[in-house]
């Protein structure tokens, strides 16, 4: 099966982008260099094509009930135009995906849109439909992933660039709020959200208008390479790397996002998670900072001074902002709390590191 | 995109170069390799006096996004290591054929060069 392509695949190629496969999509990984793009987002602004992210629309009288029973957070808290970070778990409380849930600005009923990670859209569409039918709920579920392009504008200058592109309309959008507004005349679903730690916006626009909107967000184009280093510095989870239902099965409590779990709601995995919450976790998602030369990477083991295993890393890089090697992973909750001196096995060589609590930087 | 492939050296398919002027040789990675890697942040190299073997791994280069093994084009004894790379790995991006060189090696034979790619052959591989 061929890779899915974002609408601006060819334009990005003509801008000099190199590409990578991610979640079944062929996406730009780098336009100039990861360092340049990363710095642009931290110091001024960058724009990302994240059209590989999924979109599932849930409408109808039971849209709220269905989404509330399939995500860990309390969707009923959302007013029109609100957004919520959440997890989707299985019966055992294992994270299948993490997602943003949006309650669309009111147009006659509570309508929801959620954004699964790349390659998860069909699975989530099926999951919602199967449970709707099993529970006899009245809701319409539509996978609109290939109707929407999605762009993220991030960085300290994002406010001004967005205001320029929208005749000031984004000035009225508060943090974590969402609304429909025009970008260069194109109606976009716009939220003041992102995944880099910087202020900014995410724009959903019709697939065919992607070029107009992308051009209007005039700043450094950025690829998935810098998106990864930016989210890593913040300690944000990457689906498939930091959790994966088979290869890295984790509950939200282990993954450091226990705050997305509302045990007062009834959802798939609730009872298992109540048990985990009561009994505690063996391993927790932590940061490590290497004190020696080397770069921590996915899969590297973490041990104590005697070589006893403490856990392993799921992500790592040389932080472009700090110039220091940083990693994320799951470490023994009892043996490796923040402040512990540990060793990361870099190709078998034990390198000294400190356990820290992410984020690695202040934004 | 066209990459710099100087005529005065030989190449491996794994994107290392070496000089071929008879005496001590230098080893590094190509312009194509540094571009593929992106921002280089770490280099692990052998020490002076270590032995390297043709076709075998002698070190590691890491960019922000990837880890790559380095393969030696020749067998012999390491007589020099570019220690500047430890503090300034970005030299590999800036000047892969010059200031970004990695090793100097006293080769144990000249014959291994025969199996290496000429500039023209290497250019064909990366185009």
PDB file of N, CA, C and O in Angstrom, chain A residues 73-105:
ATOM      1  N   UNK A  73     -11.024  11.549  29.940  1.00  0.00           N
ATOM      2  CA  UNK A  73     -11.347  12.820  30.579  1.00  0.00           C
ATOM      3  C   UNK A  73     -12.856  13.042  30.559  1.00  0.00           C
ATOM      4  O   UNK A  73     -13.590  12.283  29.931  1.00  0.00           O
ATOM      5  N   UNK A  74     -13.325  14.083  31.241  1.00  0.00           N
ATOM      6  CA  UNK A  74     -14.760  14.340  31.301  1.00  0.00           C
ATOM      7  C   UNK A  74     -15.172  15.309  30.193  1.00  0.00           C
ATOM      8  O   UNK A  74     -15.018  16.525  30.322  1.00  0.00           O
ATOM      9  N   UNK A  75     -15.693  14.744  29.121  1.00  0.00           N
ATOM     10  CA  UNK A  75     -16.038  15.553  27.947  1.00  0.00           C
ATOM     11  C   UNK A  75     -17.196  16.505  28.258  1.00  0.00           C
ATOM     12  O   UNK A  75     -17.331  17.565  27.638  1.00  0.00           O
ATOM     13  N   UNK A  76     -18.020  16.148  29.258  1.00  0.00           N
ATOM     14  CA  UNK A  76     -19.178  17.000  29.562  1.00  0.00           C
ATOM     15  C   UNK A  76     -18.752  18.356  30.129  1.00  0.00           C
ATOM     16  O   UNK A  76     -19.539  19.288  30.188  1.00  0.00           O
ATOM     17  N   UNK A  77     -17.479  18.461  30.518  1.00  0.00           N
ATOM     18  CA  UNK A  77     -16.971  19.753  31.006  1.00  0.00           C
ATOM     19  C   UNK A  77     -16.806  20.768  29.877  1.00  0.00           C
ATOM     20  O   UNK A  77     -16.619  21.958  30.138  1.00  0.00           O
ATOM     21  N   UNK A  78     -16.803  20.283  28.636  1.00  0.00           N
ATOM     22  CA  UNK A  78     -16.494  21.177  27.520  1.00  0.00           C
ATOM     23  C   UNK A  78     -17.703  22.025  27.132  1.00  0.00           C
ATOM     24  O   UNK A  78     -18.776  21.503  26.846  1.00  0.00           O
ATOM     25  N   UNK A  79     -17.498  23.333  27.114  1.00  0.00           N
ATOM     26  CA  UNK A  79     -18.472  24.240  26.524  1.00  0.00           C
ATOM     27  C   UNK A  79     -18.137  24.390  25.040  1.00  0.00           C
ATOM     28  O   UNK A  79     -17.020  24.054  24.623  1.00  0.00           O
ATOM     29  N   UNK A  80     -19.074  24.919  24.264  1.00  0.00           N
ATOM     30  CA  UNK A  80     -18.751  25.130  22.843  1.00  0.00           C
ATOM     31  C   UNK A  80     -17.460  25.941  22.713  1.00  0.00           C
ATOM     32  O   UNK A  80     -17.289  26.959  23.383  1.00  0.00           O
ATOM     33  N   UNK A  81     -16.542  25.458  21.865  1.00  0.00           N
ATOM     34  CA  UNK A  81     -15.273  26.167  21.667  1.00  0.00           C
ATOM     35  C   UNK A  81     -14.183  25.777  22.637  1.00  0.00           C
ATOM     36  O   UNK A  81     -13.088  26.341  22.595  1.00  0.00           O
ATOM     37  N   UNK A  82     -14.451  24.795  23.494  1.00  0.00           N
ATOM     38  CA  UNK A  82     -13.414  24.343  24.428  1.00  0.00           C
ATOM     39  C   UNK A  82     -12.632  23.160  23.831  1.00  0.00           C
ATOM     40  O   UNK A  82     -13.149  22.399  23.001  1.00  0.00           O
ATOM     41  N   UNK A  83     -11.407  22.998  24.304  1.00  0.00           N
ATOM     42  CA  UNK A  83     -10.577  21.874  23.879  1.00  0.00           C
ATOM     43  C   UNK A  83     -10.102  21.115  25.116  1.00  0.00           C
ATOM     44  O   UNK A  83     -10.037  21.671  26.206  1.00  0.00           O
ATOM     45  N   UNK A  84      -9.766  19.852  24.906  1.00  0.00           N
ATOM     46  CA  UNK A  84      -9.367  19.011  26.042  1.00  0.00           C
ATOM     47  C   UNK A  84      -8.387  17.940  25.566  1.00  0.00           C
ATOM     48  O   UNK A  84      -8.637  17.249  24.583  1.00  0.00           O
ATOM     49  N   UNK A  85      -7.267  17.817  26.279  1.00  0.00           N
ATOM     50  CA  UNK A  85      -6.328  16.723  26.008  1.00  0.00           C
ATOM     51  C   UNK A  85      -6.833  15.490  26.743  1.00  0.00           C
ATOM     52  O   UNK A  85      -7.317  15.595  27.877  1.00  0.00           O
ATOM     53  N   UNK A  86      -6.743  14.334  26.094  1.00  0.00           N
ATOM     54  CA  UNK A  86      -7.318  13.143  26.684  1.00  0.00           C
ATOM     55  C   UNK A  86      -6.608  11.884  26.190  1.00  0.00           C
ATOM     56  O   UNK A  86      -5.786  11.945  25.277  1.00  0.00           O
ATOM     57  N   UNK A  87      -6.942  10.777  26.826  1.00  0.00           N
ATOM     58  CA  UNK A  87      -6.413   9.481  26.385  1.00  0.00           C
ATOM     59  C   UNK A  87      -7.572   8.574  25.983  1.00  0.00           C
ATOM     60  O   UNK A  87      -8.689   8.704  26.483  1.00  0.00           O
ATOM     61  N   UNK A  88      -7.257   7.664  25.099  1.00  0.00           N
ATOM     62  CA  UNK A  88      -8.202   6.619  24.703  1.00  0.00           C
ATOM     63  C   UNK A  88      -7.579   5.309  25.178  1.00  0.00           C
ATOM     64  O   UNK A  88      -6.458   4.980  24.770  1.00  0.00           O
ATOM     65  N   UNK A  89      -8.267   4.609  26.085  1.00  0.00           N
ATOM     66  CA  UNK A  89      -7.664   3.413  26.693  1.00  0.00           C
ATOM     67  C   UNK A  89      -8.500   2.171  26.386  1.00  0.00           C
ATOM     68  O   UNK A  89      -9.688   2.261  26.052  1.00  0.00           O
ATOM     69  N   UNK A  90      -7.837   1.013  26.532  1.00  0.00           N
ATOM     70  CA  UNK A  90      -8.577  -0.244  26.373  1.00  0.00           C
ATOM     71  C   UNK A  90      -9.123  -0.682  27.744  1.00  0.00           C
ATOM     72  O   UNK A  90      -9.007   0.060  28.727  1.00  0.00           O
ATOM     73  N   UNK A  91      -9.696  -1.891  27.811  1.00  0.00           N
ATOM     74  CA  UNK A  91     -10.317  -2.383  29.050  1.00  0.00           C
ATOM     75  C   UNK A  91      -9.330  -2.432  30.213  1.00  0.00           C
ATOM     76  O   UNK A  91      -9.697  -2.309  31.372  1.00  0.00           O
ATOM     77  N   UNK A  92      -8.045  -2.637  29.886  1.00  0.00           N
ATOM     78  CA  UNK A  92      -7.004  -2.740  30.917  1.00  0.00           C
ATOM     79  C   UNK A  92      -6.443  -1.371  31.310  1.00  0.00           C
ATOM     80  O   UNK A  92      -5.508  -1.291  32.104  1.00  0.00           O
ATOM     81  N   UNK A  93      -6.967  -0.325  30.698  1.00  0.00           N
ATOM     82  CA  UNK A  93      -6.468   1.017  31.001  1.00  0.00           C
ATOM     83  C   UNK A  93      -5.209   1.379  30.245  1.00  0.00           C
ATOM     84  O   UNK A  93      -4.549   2.380  30.548  1.00  0.00           O
ATOM     85  N   UNK A  94      -4.836   0.553  29.235  1.00  0.00           N
ATOM     86  CA  UNK A  94      -3.640   0.812  28.426  1.00  0.00           C
ATOM     87  C   UNK A  94      -3.974   1.872  27.363  1.00  0.00           C
ATOM     88  O   UNK A  94      -5.012   1.801  26.705  1.00  0.00           O
ATOM     89  N   UNK A  95      -3.071   2.828  27.209  1.00  0.00           N
ATOM     90  CA  UNK A  95      -3.314   3.904  26.240  1.00  0.00           C
ATOM     91  C   UNK A  95      -3.247   3.356  24.809  1.00  0.00           C
ATOM     92  O   UNK A  95      -2.223   2.801  24.395  1.00  0.00           O
ATOM     93  N   UNK A  96      -4.349   3.507  24.077  1.00  0.00           N
ATOM     94  CA  UNK A  96      -4.359   3.166  22.650  1.00  0.00           C
ATOM     95  C   UNK A  96      -3.909   4.369  21.839  1.00  0.00           C
ATOM     96  O   UNK A  96      -3.273   4.239  20.799  1.00  0.00           O
ATOM     97  N   UNK A  97      -4.272   5.557  22.314  1.00  0.00           N
ATOM     98  CA  UNK A  97      -3.890   6.790  21.626  1.00  0.00           C
ATOM     99  C   UNK A  97      -4.110   7.955  22.580  1.00  0.00           C
ATOM    100  O   UNK A  97      -4.855   7.818  23.558  1.00  0.00           O
ATOM    101  N   UNK A  98      -3.424   9.055  22.306  1.00  0.00           N
ATOM    102  CA  UNK A  98      -3.772  10.293  23.008  1.00  0.00           C
ATOM    103  C   UNK A  98      -4.352  11.243  21.969  1.00  0.00           C
ATOM    104  O   UNK A  98      -4.116  11.079  20.767  1.00  0.00           O
ATOM    105  N   UNK A  99      -5.123  12.196  22.419  1.00  0.00           N
ATOM    106  CA  UNK A  99      -5.906  12.963  21.452  1.00  0.00           C
ATOM    107  C   UNK A  99      -6.320  14.315  22.015  1.00  0.00           C
ATOM    108  O   UNK A  99      -6.320  14.518  23.238  1.00  0.00           O
ATOM    109  N   UNK A 100      -6.644  15.239  21.131  1.00  0.00           N
ATOM    110  CA  UNK A 100      -7.339  16.458  21.528  1.00  0.00           C
ATOM    111  C   UNK A 100      -8.810  16.279  21.185  1.00  0.00           C
ATOM    112  O   UNK A 100      -9.132  15.820  20.091  1.00  0.00           O
ATOM    113  N   UNK A 101      -9.654  16.625  22.148  1.00  0.00           N
ATOM    114  CA  UNK A 101     -11.102  16.597  21.897  1.00  0.00           C
ATOM    115  C   UNK A 101     -11.574  18.048  21.829  1.00  0.00           C
ATOM    116  O   UNK A 101     -11.264  18.843  22.719  1.00  0.00           O
ATOM    117  N   UNK A 102     -12.276  18.395  20.759  1.00  0.00           N
ATOM    118  CA  UNK A 102     -12.807  19.745  20.600  1.00  0.00           C
ATOM    119  C   UNK A 102     -14.327  19.682  20.651  1.00  0.00           C
ATOM    120  O   UNK A 102     -14.929  18.822  20.014  1.00  0.00           O
ATOM    121  N   UNK A 103     -14.922  20.597  21.395  1.00  0.00           N
ATOM    122  CA  UNK A 103     -16.365  20.773  21.230  1.00  0.00           C
ATOM    123  C   UNK A 103     -16.552  21.923  20.251  1.00  0.00           C
ATOM    124  O   UNK A 103     -16.070  23.043  20.482  1.00  0.00           O
ATOM    125  N   UNK A 104     -17.189  21.628  19.154  1.00  0.00           N
ATOM    126  CA  UNK A 104     -17.307  22.638  18.103  1.00  0.00           C
ATOM    127  C   UNK A 104     -18.179  23.785  18.566  1.00  0.00           C
ATOM    128  O   UNK A 104     -19.117  23.587  19.346  1.00  0.00           O
ATOM    129  N   UNK A 105     -17.876  24.999  18.103  1.00  0.00           N
ATOM    130  CA  UNK A 105     -18.721  26.152  18.437  1.00  0.00           C
ATOM    131  C   UNK A 105     -20.168  25.812  18.094  1.00  0.00           C
ATOM    132  O   UNK A 105     -20.440  25.199  17.059  1.00  0.00           O
TER     133      UNK A 105
END
